[in-house]
């Protein structure tokens, strides 16, 4: 069996869960985060993927949750100019482009099997950055 498919230790799972929960709590600022049901449900999968170390999945889900939240805000007529940062800010453009590159192979391959084994640190950094960006967006 490929070692990358092994479950993380309980200690590592707990560390990751604590990191994720701290980010979520910071975004909530002591109250609930107001997001739609679909975004909320996907947030659970994002936390599970993060704790499991499914880094690429985290990037994909973070942008997907952000898209769902943006659609909800637009449908409700809320957000206004603040949504421009989430659409066009350089960090959010990075997240969208990274997700798109991972999901839609158009020319250059964004992810290889070798990356899954040799570039785990970079993939984890990308996942953490994606989650941080998502929670910054949900704060606003």
Coordinates of C-alpha atoms in Angstrom, one line a residue:
X1 CA 0.0 0.0 0.0
X2 CA 1.2 3.5 -0.8
X3 CA 2.3 5.1 2.5
X4 CA 0.5 8.3 1.6
X5 CA -2.8 6.5 1.9
X6 CA -2.1 5.6 5.6
X7 CA -4.3 7.4 8.1
X8 CA -2.5 10.1 10.1
X9 CA -1.7 9.4 13.7
X10 CA -4.3 10.5 16.3
X11 CA -1.9 13.1 17.6
X12 CA -1.4 14.6 14.1
X13 CA -5.2 14.5 13.4
X14 CA -5.8 16.3 16.7
X15 CA -3.1 18.9 15.9
X16 CA -4.7 19.6 12.5
X17 CA -8.2 19.7 14.0
X18 CA -7.0 22.2 16.6
X19 CA -5.4 24.4 13.9
X20 CA -8.5 24.3 11.8
X21 CA -10.8 25.1 14.7
X22 CA -8.7 28.0 15.8
X23 CA -9.0 29.5 12.3
X24 CA -12.8 28.9 12.4
X25 CA -13.1 30.4 15.8
X26 CA -11.1 33.5 14.8
X27 CA -13.4 34.0 11.7
X28 CA -16.5 33.6 13.9
X29 CA -15.3 36.2 16.4
X30 CA -17.4 34.7 19.1
X31 CA -20.6 34.2 17.1
X32 CA -21.8 32.0 14.4
X33 CA -20.5 32.4 10.8
X34 CA -23.4 33.3 8.6
X35 CA -23.2 31.0 5.6
X36 CA -25.6 29.0 3.5
X37 CA -26.5 25.4 4.2
X38 CA -24.4 24.1 1.3
X39 CA -21.3 26.1 2.3
X40 CA -21.8 24.9 5.9
X41 CA -22.0 21.3 4.8
X42 CA -19.0 21.6 2.6
X43 CA -17.1 23.2 5.5
X44 CA -17.4 19.9 7.4
X45 CA -15.9 18.0 4.5
X46 CA -13.1 20.6 4.3
X47 CA -12.3 20.0 8.0
X48 CA -12.2 16.2 7.4
X49 CA -10.0 16.6 4.4
X50 CA -7.6 18.8 6.2
X51 CA -7.3 16.5 9.2
X52 CA -6.7 13.6 6.9
X53 CA -4.0 15.5 5.0
X54 CA -5.9 15.6 1.7
X55 CA -4.2 18.8 0.7
X56 CA -5.4 19.1 -2.9
X57 CA -8.9 18.5 -1.8
X58 CA -8.6 21.3 0.7
X59 CA -7.7 23.8 -2.0
X60 CA -10.6 22.6 -4.2
X61 CA -13.1 22.7 -1.4
X62 CA -12.0 26.1 0.0
X63 CA -12.7 27.7 -3.4
X64 CA -15.9 25.8 -3.8
X65 CA -17.2 27.0 -0.4
X66 CA -16.1 30.5 -1.3
X67 CA -18.1 30.3 -4.5
X68 CA -21.2 29.0 -2.7
X69 CA -20.9 31.8 -0.2
X70 CA -20.4 34.5 -2.9
X71 CA -23.5 33.1 -4.7
X72 CA -25.5 33.3 -1.5
X73 CA -24.4 36.9 -0.9
X74 CA -25.1 38.0 -4.4
X75 CA -28.6 36.3 -4.3
X76 CA -29.3 38.2 -1.0
X77 CA -28.0 41.5 -2.4
X78 CA -25.4 41.7 0.3
X79 CA -21.7 42.3 0.1
X80 CA -21.5 45.0 -2.4
X81 CA -18.0 46.4 -3.1
X82 CA -16.5 44.1 -0.5
X83 CA -17.2 41.2 -2.9
X84 CA -14.7 42.7 -5.4
X85 CA -11.8 41.8 -3.1
X86 CA -13.0 38.2 -3.1
X87 CA -13.3 38.2 -6.8
X88 CA -10.3 40.2 -7.9
X89 CA -7.9 40.5 -4.9
X90 CA -4.5 38.9 -5.7
X91 CA -4.8 36.2 -3.0
X92 CA -8.3 35.2 -4.1
X93 CA -7.2 35.2 -7.7
X94 CA -4.4 32.8 -6.7
X95 CA -6.9 30.5 -4.9
X96 CA -9.3 30.4 -7.9
X97 CA -6.5 29.9 -10.4
X98 CA -4.9 27.2 -8.2
X99 CA -8.3 25.4 -7.9
X100 CA -8.9 25.7 -11.6
X101 CA -5.5 24.3 -12.5
X102 CA -6.1 21.3 -10.2
X103 CA -9.5 20.6 -11.5
X104 CA -9.2 21.5 -15.2
X105 CA -6.0 20.3 -17.0
X106 CA -5.5 22.9 -19.7
X107 CA -2.0 22.6 -21.0
X108 CA 0.5 22.4 -18.1
X109 CA -0.2 19.6 -15.6
X110 CA -0.8 21.2 -12.2
X111 CA -0.4 18.0 -10.2
X112 CA 1.4 14.7 -10.7
X113 CA 1.6 11.5 -8.7
X114 CA 5.2 12.6 -7.9
X115 CA 3.9 15.9 -6.4
X116 CA 1.6 13.8 -4.1
X117 CA 4.7 12.2 -2.6
X118 CA 7.6 14.6 -3.1
X119 CA 5.8 17.9 -2.7
X120 CA 3.7 17.2 0.4
X121 CA 5.0 20.3 2.2
X122 CA 4.1 22.6 -0.6
X123 CA 0.7 21.1 -1.0
X124 CA 0.1 21.5 2.7
X125 CA 1.2 25.1 2.6
X126 CA -1.3 25.7 -0.3
X127 CA -4.1 24.0 1.7
X128 CA -3.4 26.1 4.8
X129 CA -3.3 29.3 2.7
X130 CA -6.6 28.4 1.0
X131 CA -8.2 27.8 4.4
X132 CA -6.9 31.0 5.8
X133 CA -8.2 32.9 2.7
X134 CA -11.6 31.2 3.0
X135 CA -12.0 32.2 6.7
X136 CA -10.8 35.7 6.0
X137 CA -13.6 35.9 3.4
X138 CA -16.2 34.5 5.7
X139 CA -15.3 37.0 8.4
X140 CA -16.1 39.9 6.0

